[in-house]
Short mmCIF file of C-alpha atoms in Angstrom, two decimals:
data_model
loop_
_atom_site.label_atom_id
_atom_site.label_comp_id
_atom_site.label_asym_id
_atom_site.label_seq_id
_atom_site.Cartn_x
_atom_site.Cartn_y
_atom_site.Cartn_z
CA MET G 1 -2.56 15.84 20.73
CA ARG G 2 -1.67 12.20 20.33
CA HIS G 3 -1.27 9.94 17.32
CA PHE G 4 -3.96 7.27 16.84
CA ASP G 5 -6.37 8.89 19.30
CA HIS G 6 -9.06 8.60 16.62
CA ILE G 7 -8.96 4.81 17.13
CA ASP G 8 -11.16 3.20 19.78
CA ALA G 9 -9.30 3.17 23.11
CA ALA G 10 -9.95 -0.51 23.77
CA TYR G 11 -8.54 -1.50 20.39
CA ARG G 12 -5.48 0.69 20.93
CA LYS G 13 -4.65 -1.47 23.96
CA HIS G 14 -4.48 -4.45 21.62
CA LEU G 15 -2.34 -2.65 19.04
CA PHE G 16 0.38 -1.13 21.20
CA TYR G 17 3.08 -2.48 23.50
CA ARG G 18 3.90 1.13 24.37
CA HIS G 19 1.27 3.72 23.55
CA PRO G 20 2.06 6.95 21.72
CA ARG G 21 2.65 9.77 24.16
CA PRO G 22 0.73 13.06 23.95
CA PHE G 23 2.49 16.19 22.72
CA ARG G 24 1.62 19.87 22.76
CA ARG G 25 1.92 22.43 20.00
CA HIS G 26 4.85 24.17 21.67
CA ASP G 27 6.81 21.16 22.89
CA ASP G 28 10.49 20.73 22.11
CA PRO G 29 10.89 21.13 18.32
CA ALA G 30 12.91 17.89 18.26
CA VAL G 31 9.74 16.09 19.36
CA LEU G 32 7.39 18.06 17.10
CA ALA G 33 9.56 17.46 14.04
CA VAL G 34 9.08 13.71 14.42
CA ALA G 35 5.43 14.07 15.44
CA LEU G 36 4.56 15.83 12.16
CA GLY G 37 4.07 12.47 10.48
CA ALA G 38 2.16 12.81 7.22
CA THR G 39 1.91 16.55 6.57
CA LEU G 40 -1.20 17.23 4.51
CA TYR G 41 -1.00 20.13 2.04
CA CYS G 42 -4.12 21.97 0.91
CA PRO G 43 -4.64 25.15 -1.15
CA ALA G 44 -5.60 28.30 0.75
CA THR G 45 -8.46 28.85 -1.69
CA ARG G 46 -10.60 26.02 -0.34
CA PRO G 47 -14.01 27.53 0.47
CA ALA G 48 -14.57 25.26 3.51
CA LEU G 49 -10.99 25.41 4.77
CA ALA G 50 -11.91 25.60 8.48
CA ALA G 51 -14.20 22.56 8.20
CA ASP G 52 -11.55 20.70 6.19
CA ILE G 53 -8.99 21.28 8.95
CA GLU G 54 -11.37 19.97 11.61
CA LYS G 55 -12.28 16.95 9.47
CA ALA G 56 -8.61 16.15 8.87
CA ALA G 57 -7.97 16.22 12.62
CA ARG G 58 -10.76 13.71 13.18
CA ARG G 59 -9.08 11.39 10.67
CA GLY G 60 -5.78 11.43 12.54
CA VAL G 61 -3.97 14.23 10.68
CA MET G 62 -1.49 15.90 13.04
CA SER G 63 0.07 18.47 10.71
CA MET G 64 -1.25 20.51 7.80
CA VAL G 65 0.14 23.15 5.45
CA VAL G 66 -2.19 25.74 3.97
CA CYS G 67 -0.54 26.74 0.71
CA LEU G 68 -0.31 30.21 -0.82
CA GLU G 69 2.36 29.16 -3.30
CA ASP G 70 2.35 26.49 -6.03
CA ALA G 71 -1.04 25.03 -5.02
CA ILE G 72 -2.82 28.18 -6.25
CA GLY G 73 -2.67 30.29 -9.39
CA ASP G 74 -0.68 33.50 -9.54
CA ASP G 75 -3.87 35.49 -9.97
CA GLU G 76 -5.49 33.88 -6.91
CA VAL G 77 -3.07 35.11 -4.25
CA PRO G 78 -5.12 38.04 -2.85
CA GLU G 79 -8.27 35.91 -2.74
CA ALA G 80 -6.36 33.04 -1.10
CA GLU G 81 -4.88 35.31 1.56
CA ASP G 82 -8.31 36.73 2.38
CA ASN G 83 -9.82 33.24 2.57
CA LEU G 84 -7.04 31.90 4.78
CA VAL G 85 -7.39 34.78 7.24
CA ALA G 86 -11.19 34.58 7.34
CA GLN G 87 -11.27 30.79 7.75
CA LEU G 88 -8.64 30.65 10.51
CA ARG G 89 -10.29 33.51 12.39
CA ASP G 90 -13.59 31.62 12.16
CA LEU G 91 -11.92 28.42 13.34
CA HIS G 92 -10.36 30.27 16.25
CA ALA G 93 -13.67 31.87 17.23
CA ARG G 94 -15.53 28.56 17.17
CA GLY G 95 -12.99 26.39 19.00
CA ALA G 96 -10.82 28.74 21.01
CA ASP G 97 -11.97 28.39 24.59
CA GLU G 98 -12.94 24.76 24.97
CA PRO G 99 -12.65 23.41 28.54
CA GLY G 100 -9.80 21.11 29.42
CA ASP G 101 -7.05 23.15 27.83
CA PRO G 102 -4.24 20.65 27.18
CA ASP G 103 -1.68 23.30 28.09
CA GLY G 104 -3.17 23.70 31.56
CA GLY G 105 -3.45 27.45 31.07
CA ARG G 106 0.28 27.82 30.35
CA ARG G 107 0.21 29.15 26.81
CA ALA G 108 2.43 31.52 24.94
CA ALA G 109 1.34 35.14 24.58
CA GLY G 110 -1.60 35.40 22.21
CA GLU G 111 -2.18 31.64 22.03
CA ARG G 112 -5.55 30.17 22.90
CA SER G 113 -6.79 26.63 23.31
CA ILE G 114 -7.42 25.03 19.93
CA GLY G 115 -8.95 21.69 20.72
CA GLY G 116 -8.49 19.20 17.90
CA VAL G 117 -6.78 21.44 15.35
CA PRO G 118 -3.59 19.91 13.87
CA LEU G 119 -0.24 21.66 13.82
CA LEU G 120 -0.89 24.31 11.18
CA PHE G 121 1.65 25.93 8.88
CA VAL G 122 1.26 28.49 6.11
CA ARG G 123 3.32 28.15 2.95
CA VAL G 124 4.05 31.64 1.71
CA ARG G 125 5.45 32.93 -1.57
CA GLU G 126 7.54 35.81 -0.30
CA PRO G 127 8.85 37.06 3.06
CA ARG G 128 6.47 39.99 3.45
CA GLN G 129 3.52 37.60 3.62
CA ILE G 130 4.72 36.17 6.94
CA GLY G 131 4.28 39.38 8.91
CA ASP G 132 1.21 40.40 6.94
CA ILE G 133 -0.65 37.12 7.55
CA ALA G 134 0.31 37.06 11.23
CA ALA G 135 -0.92 40.63 11.71
CA ARG G 136 -4.18 40.07 9.86
CA LEU G 137 -4.95 36.92 11.86
CA GLY G 138 -4.75 38.80 15.15
CA PRO G 139 -5.45 36.44 18.07
CA ALA G 140 -6.06 33.62 15.55
CA ALA G 141 -2.32 33.67 14.80
CA GLY G 142 -2.11 31.39 17.85
CA LEU G 143 -3.45 28.61 15.62
CA VAL G 144 -0.36 28.80 13.39
CA SER G 145 2.70 26.82 14.42
CA GLY G 146 4.90 28.30 11.73
CA PHE G 147 5.57 28.95 8.06
CA VAL G 148 6.84 26.89 5.16
CA LEU G 149 9.53 28.72 3.18
CA PRO G 150 9.59 27.74 -0.52
CA LYS G 151 12.47 27.64 -3.01
CA PHE G 152 14.85 28.02 -0.08
CA THR G 153 18.47 28.90 -0.80
CA ALA G 154 21.15 30.69 1.17
CA ALA G 155 20.54 33.78 -0.98
CA SER G 156 16.75 33.89 -0.54
CA GLY G 157 16.40 32.24 2.85
CA GLY G 158 17.77 35.00 5.03
CA ALA G 159 14.89 37.34 4.24
CA PHE G 160 12.33 34.63 5.05
CA LEU G 161 13.98 33.79 8.37
CA ASP G 162 14.32 37.47 9.33
CA ALA G 163 10.61 38.01 8.59
CA LEU G 164 9.76 35.00 10.74
CA GLU G 165 11.88 36.26 13.63
CA ASP G 166 10.16 39.64 13.39
CA ALA G 167 6.67 38.10 13.33
CA ALA G 168 7.50 35.91 16.32
CA ALA G 169 8.74 38.94 18.27
CA ARG G 170 5.65 40.99 17.44
CA THR G 171 3.13 38.24 18.23
CA GLY G 172 4.95 36.62 21.14
CA LEU G 173 4.43 33.23 19.48
CA PRO G 174 7.19 30.62 19.04
CA LEU G 175 6.74 30.45 15.28
CA LEU G 176 8.77 27.78 13.50
CA ALA G 177 10.21 27.50 10.00
CA MET G 178 10.16 24.63 7.54
CA PRO G 179 12.39 25.58 4.58
CA VAL G 180 11.80 23.64 1.36
CA LEU G 181 14.80 22.65 -0.73
CA GLU G 182 13.52 22.51 -4.29
CA SER G 183 15.33 25.12 -6.39
CA PRO G 184 17.42 24.25 -9.47
CA GLU G 185 20.55 25.08 -7.44
CA THR G 186 19.63 22.19 -5.12
CA VAL G 187 19.49 19.60 -7.87
CA HIS G 188 22.14 20.78 -10.37
CA SER G 189 25.38 19.00 -9.58
CA GLU G 190 27.68 21.97 -10.19
CA SER G 191 25.93 24.17 -7.59
CA ARG G 192 24.45 21.67 -5.14
CA THR G 193 27.31 21.02 -2.74
CA GLU G 194 28.23 24.66 -2.17
CA MET G 195 24.59 25.71 -1.89
CA LEU G 196 23.75 23.03 0.68
CA HIS G 197 26.69 23.99 2.88
CA GLU G 198 25.65 27.65 2.68
CA VAL G 199 22.11 26.67 3.68
CA ALA G 200 23.49 24.62 6.56
CA ARG G 201 25.41 27.63 7.87
CA LEU G 202 22.35 29.87 7.55
CA LEU G 203 20.02 27.42 9.29
CA ALA G 204 22.54 26.89 12.08
CA LYS G 205 22.22 30.60 12.94
CA HIS G 206 18.44 30.14 13.31
CA ARG G 207 18.48 26.61 14.76
CA ASP G 208 15.84 27.37 17.41
CA ARG G 209 13.40 28.41 14.68
CA VAL G 210 13.95 25.53 12.24
CA LEU G 211 11.54 22.68 12.84
CA ALA G 212 12.40 20.50 9.85
CA VAL G 213 13.83 20.69 6.33
CA ARG G 214 11.41 19.64 3.60
CA ILE G 215 12.26 18.31 0.15
CA GLY G 216 10.41 19.56 -2.92
CA ALA G 217 10.86 16.62 -5.27
CA THR G 218 8.25 17.89 -7.75
CA ASP G 219 10.22 21.09 -8.44
CA MET G 220 13.47 19.13 -8.48
CA SER G 221 12.05 16.82 -11.13
CA ALA G 222 10.87 19.84 -13.10
CA ALA G 223 14.47 20.99 -13.47
CA TYR G 224 14.91 18.03 -15.83
CA GLY G 225 11.41 17.95 -17.31
CA LEU G 226 10.65 14.78 -15.33
CA ARG G 227 7.70 13.47 -13.36
CA ARG G 228 7.77 10.37 -11.18
CA PRO G 229 5.22 7.78 -12.44
CA PRO G 230 3.03 6.09 -9.80
CA ASP G 231 4.72 2.70 -10.09
CA LEU G 232 8.19 4.07 -9.36
CA THR G 233 9.53 5.72 -6.22
CA ILE G 234 11.44 8.98 -6.12
CA TYR G 235 14.57 6.90 -5.52
CA ASP G 236 14.18 5.48 -9.03
CA ILE G 237 14.47 9.01 -10.47
CA ARG G 238 18.24 9.17 -10.28
CA PRO G 239 18.88 12.93 -10.67
CA VAL G 240 16.48 13.66 -7.79
CA ALA G 241 17.67 10.71 -5.73
CA ALA G 242 21.22 12.07 -5.98
CA ALA G 243 20.04 15.43 -4.64
CA ILE G 244 18.21 13.74 -1.74
CA THR G 245 21.39 11.84 -0.89
CA ASP G 246 23.37 15.08 -0.68
CA ILE G 247 20.65 16.85 1.34
CA VAL G 248 20.73 14.09 3.96
CA ASN G 249 24.54 14.06 3.85
CA VAL G 250 24.80 17.78 4.65
CA LEU G 251 21.62 18.56 6.61
CA GLY G 252 20.57 15.24 8.15
CA ARG G 253 23.69 14.25 10.06
CA ALA G 254 23.41 12.58 13.46
CA ASP G 255 26.31 14.49 15.00
CA GLY G 256 24.18 17.29 16.43
CA SER G 257 24.57 19.57 13.43
CA GLY G 258 21.69 18.07 11.44
CA PHE G 259 17.94 18.62 11.22
CA VAL G 260 14.95 16.37 10.66
CA VAL G 261 14.58 16.01 6.89
CA THR G 262 11.10 15.03 5.71
CA GLY G 263 10.14 12.75 2.84
CA PRO G 264 9.06 14.30 -0.48
CA VAL G 265 5.47 14.50 -1.62
CA TRP G 266 3.51 11.52 -2.89
CA GLU G 267 1.25 13.04 -5.53
CA TYR G 268 -0.99 10.16 -6.69
CA PHE G 269 -4.31 9.08 -5.24
CA SER G 270 -6.10 7.24 -8.03
CA ALA G 271 -4.70 4.45 -10.17
CA GLY G 272 -4.64 4.41 -13.91
CA GLU G 273 -3.28 1.65 -16.10
CA ARG G 274 -0.43 -0.20 -14.35
CA MET G 275 2.82 -1.17 -16.05
CA PHE G 276 4.30 -3.16 -13.14
CA LYS G 277 2.91 -5.65 -10.68
CA PRO G 278 1.62 -4.33 -7.34
CA GLN G 279 4.37 -3.82 -4.77
CA LEU G 280 2.42 -5.26 -1.81
CA ARG G 281 2.89 -8.93 -1.00
CA GLN G 282 -0.34 -10.86 -0.55
CA SER G 283 0.64 -13.00 2.44
CA PRO G 284 0.68 -10.30 5.19
CA PHE G 285 -2.81 -9.20 4.17
CA GLU G 286 -4.13 -12.75 3.86
CA ALA G 287 -2.82 -13.53 7.34
CA GLN G 288 -4.90 -10.65 8.70
CA ARG G 289 -7.85 -11.46 6.42
CA ALA G 290 -7.39 -8.01 4.94
CA ALA G 291 -7.41 -8.76 1.22
CA PRO G 292 -9.97 -5.97 0.53
CA LEU G 293 -7.63 -3.48 2.18
CA ARG G 294 -4.77 -4.61 -0.05
CA GLN G 295 -6.93 -4.22 -3.15
CA ARG G 296 -8.01 -0.73 -2.05
CA LEU G 297 -4.39 0.30 -1.55
CA ILE G 298 -3.46 -0.99 -4.99
CA THR G 299 -6.43 0.69 -6.65
CA SER G 300 -5.43 4.02 -5.09
CA ASP G 301 -1.73 3.59 -5.99
CA LEU G 302 -0.89 3.52 -2.28
CA ASP G 303 1.33 0.46 -2.71
CA GLY G 304 3.84 2.82 -4.32
CA LEU G 305 3.50 5.24 -1.41
CA ILE G 306 4.12 2.44 1.10
CA ARG G 307 7.28 1.36 -0.69
CA GLU G 308 8.52 4.93 -0.90
CA VAL G 309 7.96 5.52 2.82
CA HIS G 310 10.04 2.41 3.56
CA LEU G 311 12.82 3.86 1.40
CA ASP G 312 12.45 7.29 3.01
CA LYS G 313 13.06 5.75 6.43
CA ALA G 314 15.98 3.68 5.19
CA ASN G 315 17.59 6.82 3.75
CA GLY G 316 17.24 8.95 6.87
CA LEU G 317 14.01 10.85 6.14
CA THR G 318 11.25 11.27 8.73
CA GLY G 319 7.57 11.89 7.91
CA LYS G 320 6.22 12.79 4.50
CA THR G 321 4.41 15.44 2.52
CA VAL G 322 1.03 14.20 1.26
CA ILE G 323 -1.75 15.77 -0.79
CA HIS G 324 -4.69 13.52 0.05
CA PRO G 325 -6.16 12.39 3.40
CA THR G 326 -6.09 8.75 2.31
CA HIS G 327 -2.28 8.85 2.42
CA VAL G 328 -2.09 9.68 6.10
CA ALA G 329 -2.95 6.29 7.59
CA ALA G 330 -0.24 4.51 5.58
CA VAL G 331 2.47 6.97 6.59
CA HIS G 332 1.47 6.82 10.26
CA ALA G 333 1.15 3.04 10.36
CA LEU G 334 4.66 2.77 8.94
CA SER G 335 5.91 5.26 11.54
CA VAL G 336 4.97 3.02 14.46
CA VAL G 337 8.06 1.32 15.89
CA THR G 338 7.89 -2.46 15.70
CA HIS G 339 8.36 -4.52 18.83
CA GLU G 340 11.54 -5.98 17.33
CA GLU G 341 12.99 -2.54 16.54
CA TYR G 342 12.19 -1.36 20.05
CA CYS G 343 13.90 -4.34 21.65
CA ASP G 344 16.99 -3.79 19.50
CA ALA G 345 17.15 -0.09 20.39
CA ALA G 346 16.66 -0.74 24.10
CA ASP G 347 19.44 -3.34 24.08
CA ILE G 348 21.80 -1.02 22.20
CA LEU G 349 21.18 1.91 24.53
CA GLY G 350 21.64 -0.37 27.52
CA TYR G 351 25.26 -1.14 26.55
CA ALA G 352 26.90 2.22 27.31
CA GLY G 353 30.42 0.80 27.20
CA GLY G 354 30.16 -0.56 23.67
CA GLY G 355 30.40 -4.08 22.40
CA ALA G 356 28.28 -6.35 20.24
CA MET G 357 25.50 -8.73 21.15
CA ALA G 358 22.89 -10.92 19.49
CA SER G 359 19.49 -9.28 19.24
CA SER G 360 16.60 -10.26 21.51
CA TYR G 361 14.92 -11.77 18.46
CA ALA G 362 18.10 -13.80 17.78
CA ASN G 363 18.21 -12.79 14.12
CA LYS G 364 20.87 -10.05 13.93
CA MET G 365 23.91 -8.55 15.62
CA ASN G 366 23.51 -5.28 17.51
CA GLU G 367 26.60 -3.13 18.00
CA ALA G 368 26.31 -0.58 20.79
CA LYS G 369 28.49 2.19 19.36
CA PRO G 370 27.70 2.30 15.60
CA HIS G 371 23.99 1.61 16.13
CA ARG G 372 23.55 4.10 19.00
CA ALA G 373 22.48 7.11 16.90
CA TRP G 374 19.93 4.93 15.11
CA ALA G 375 18.59 3.70 18.45
CA GLU G 376 18.27 7.22 19.86
CA ARG G 377 16.33 8.39 16.82
CA LEU G 378 14.12 5.34 16.93
CA MET G 379 13.26 5.93 20.60
CA LEU G 380 12.13 9.46 19.75
CA ARG G 381 9.83 8.05 17.07
CA ALA G 382 8.58 5.46 19.58
CA ARG G 383 7.70 8.29 21.94
CA VAL G 384 5.27 9.95 19.51
CA PHE G 385 4.09 6.99 17.39
CA GLY G 386 4.26 4.21 19.95
CA VAL G 387 5.57 0.65 19.82
CA ALA G 388 3.44 -2.06 18.25
CA ALA G 389 2.51 -5.11 20.29
CA ARG G 390 4.69 -8.12 19.56
CA ASP G 391 2.38 -9.83 17.08
CA VAL G 392 0.78 -6.71 15.58
CA THR G 393 1.77 -6.07 11.97
CA PHE G 394 1.76 -3.01 9.74
CA VAL G 395 -1.38 -4.38 8.07
CA GLU G 396 -3.31 -4.37 11.34
CA LEU G 397 -2.10 -0.87 12.20
CA LEU G 398 -3.05 0.41 8.77
CA GLU G 399 -6.50 -1.16 8.90
CA ALA G 400 -7.11 0.44 12.28
CA ALA G 401 -5.77 3.85 11.26
CA ASP G 402 -7.68 3.96 7.97
CA SER G 403 -10.94 5.53 9.12
CA ARG G 404 -12.74 5.55 5.77
#
């Protein structure tokens, strides 16, 4: 798998100074966590789930979550489980043994070649579903990279992680966990600090299984009866923004104890009446003669998404949960490392002894020691999303990635 492979190869040469590197489903979790990009959620009840997964892959989606939890009704769970199993078994049967296996025949026990299927995760409601789904899938369990663990706390999380360890042992698959922090204990100030440190200790015991920590901003907002409007970002919703700050503080540290923390869901895909002006400047789009693209982004409320992704990155979050395929291109275009960022990071990492120096672009000061952790993280993102050519802008990347 490789980001932006759905774009014409000749045009990719124009876009990138350093091309995105391929990755495999069972690469180092540190790489996969960054490679997730825009993680597309879909309900497990979708009647054409297998076809939807294949279509998403053709549009550049690299990670998907099939949801058995909040995306479906309480009375739909048995039907959703049956549909998920049937659809993934069908997908496995149709695409399992394609030639040119990217793993070169070196696959984990039970895993088979899956062609263009994204990294797939199943969001369960309760621990027993992990082993049950894995068993019912049989050989098709090789399509599943892991499970999303909802309403995760130190009290509830142990049972989920134990069930995952057991399923991995029984299937021989390196199944990964993505716990979701979204419970009232996560957002209420009197319980948040203690709970996050307890979660950190629990996750540390299962570090090899934890791919990334996800943030459930919708449930967090619900604790206060709030909902983020489309013309505000989650960082404007102060009770939730405070919780995100503490999550990054405890679980996103760059000292080796932290995990990749992903950006919360963007839940809008069609604009209604706007209260504020659009958040996208006209000039970058006019320079690329892409005014229709700007208007389409505004009409679909994606200008708010773009601003929120910028703030996610600035606050230490990587990737994002999305609920519509049209969101993916924006998240991925913003994940590409700019030529200027790459030059800064390379300079910083080249000064092992410390010190400060003017940037290659002669517009900032780079300090080797305090900026080193930033540079290391940026180089990992450059590995999977590539480095844009010097004069290529976000607008050009977005226009290329948007395959509609």
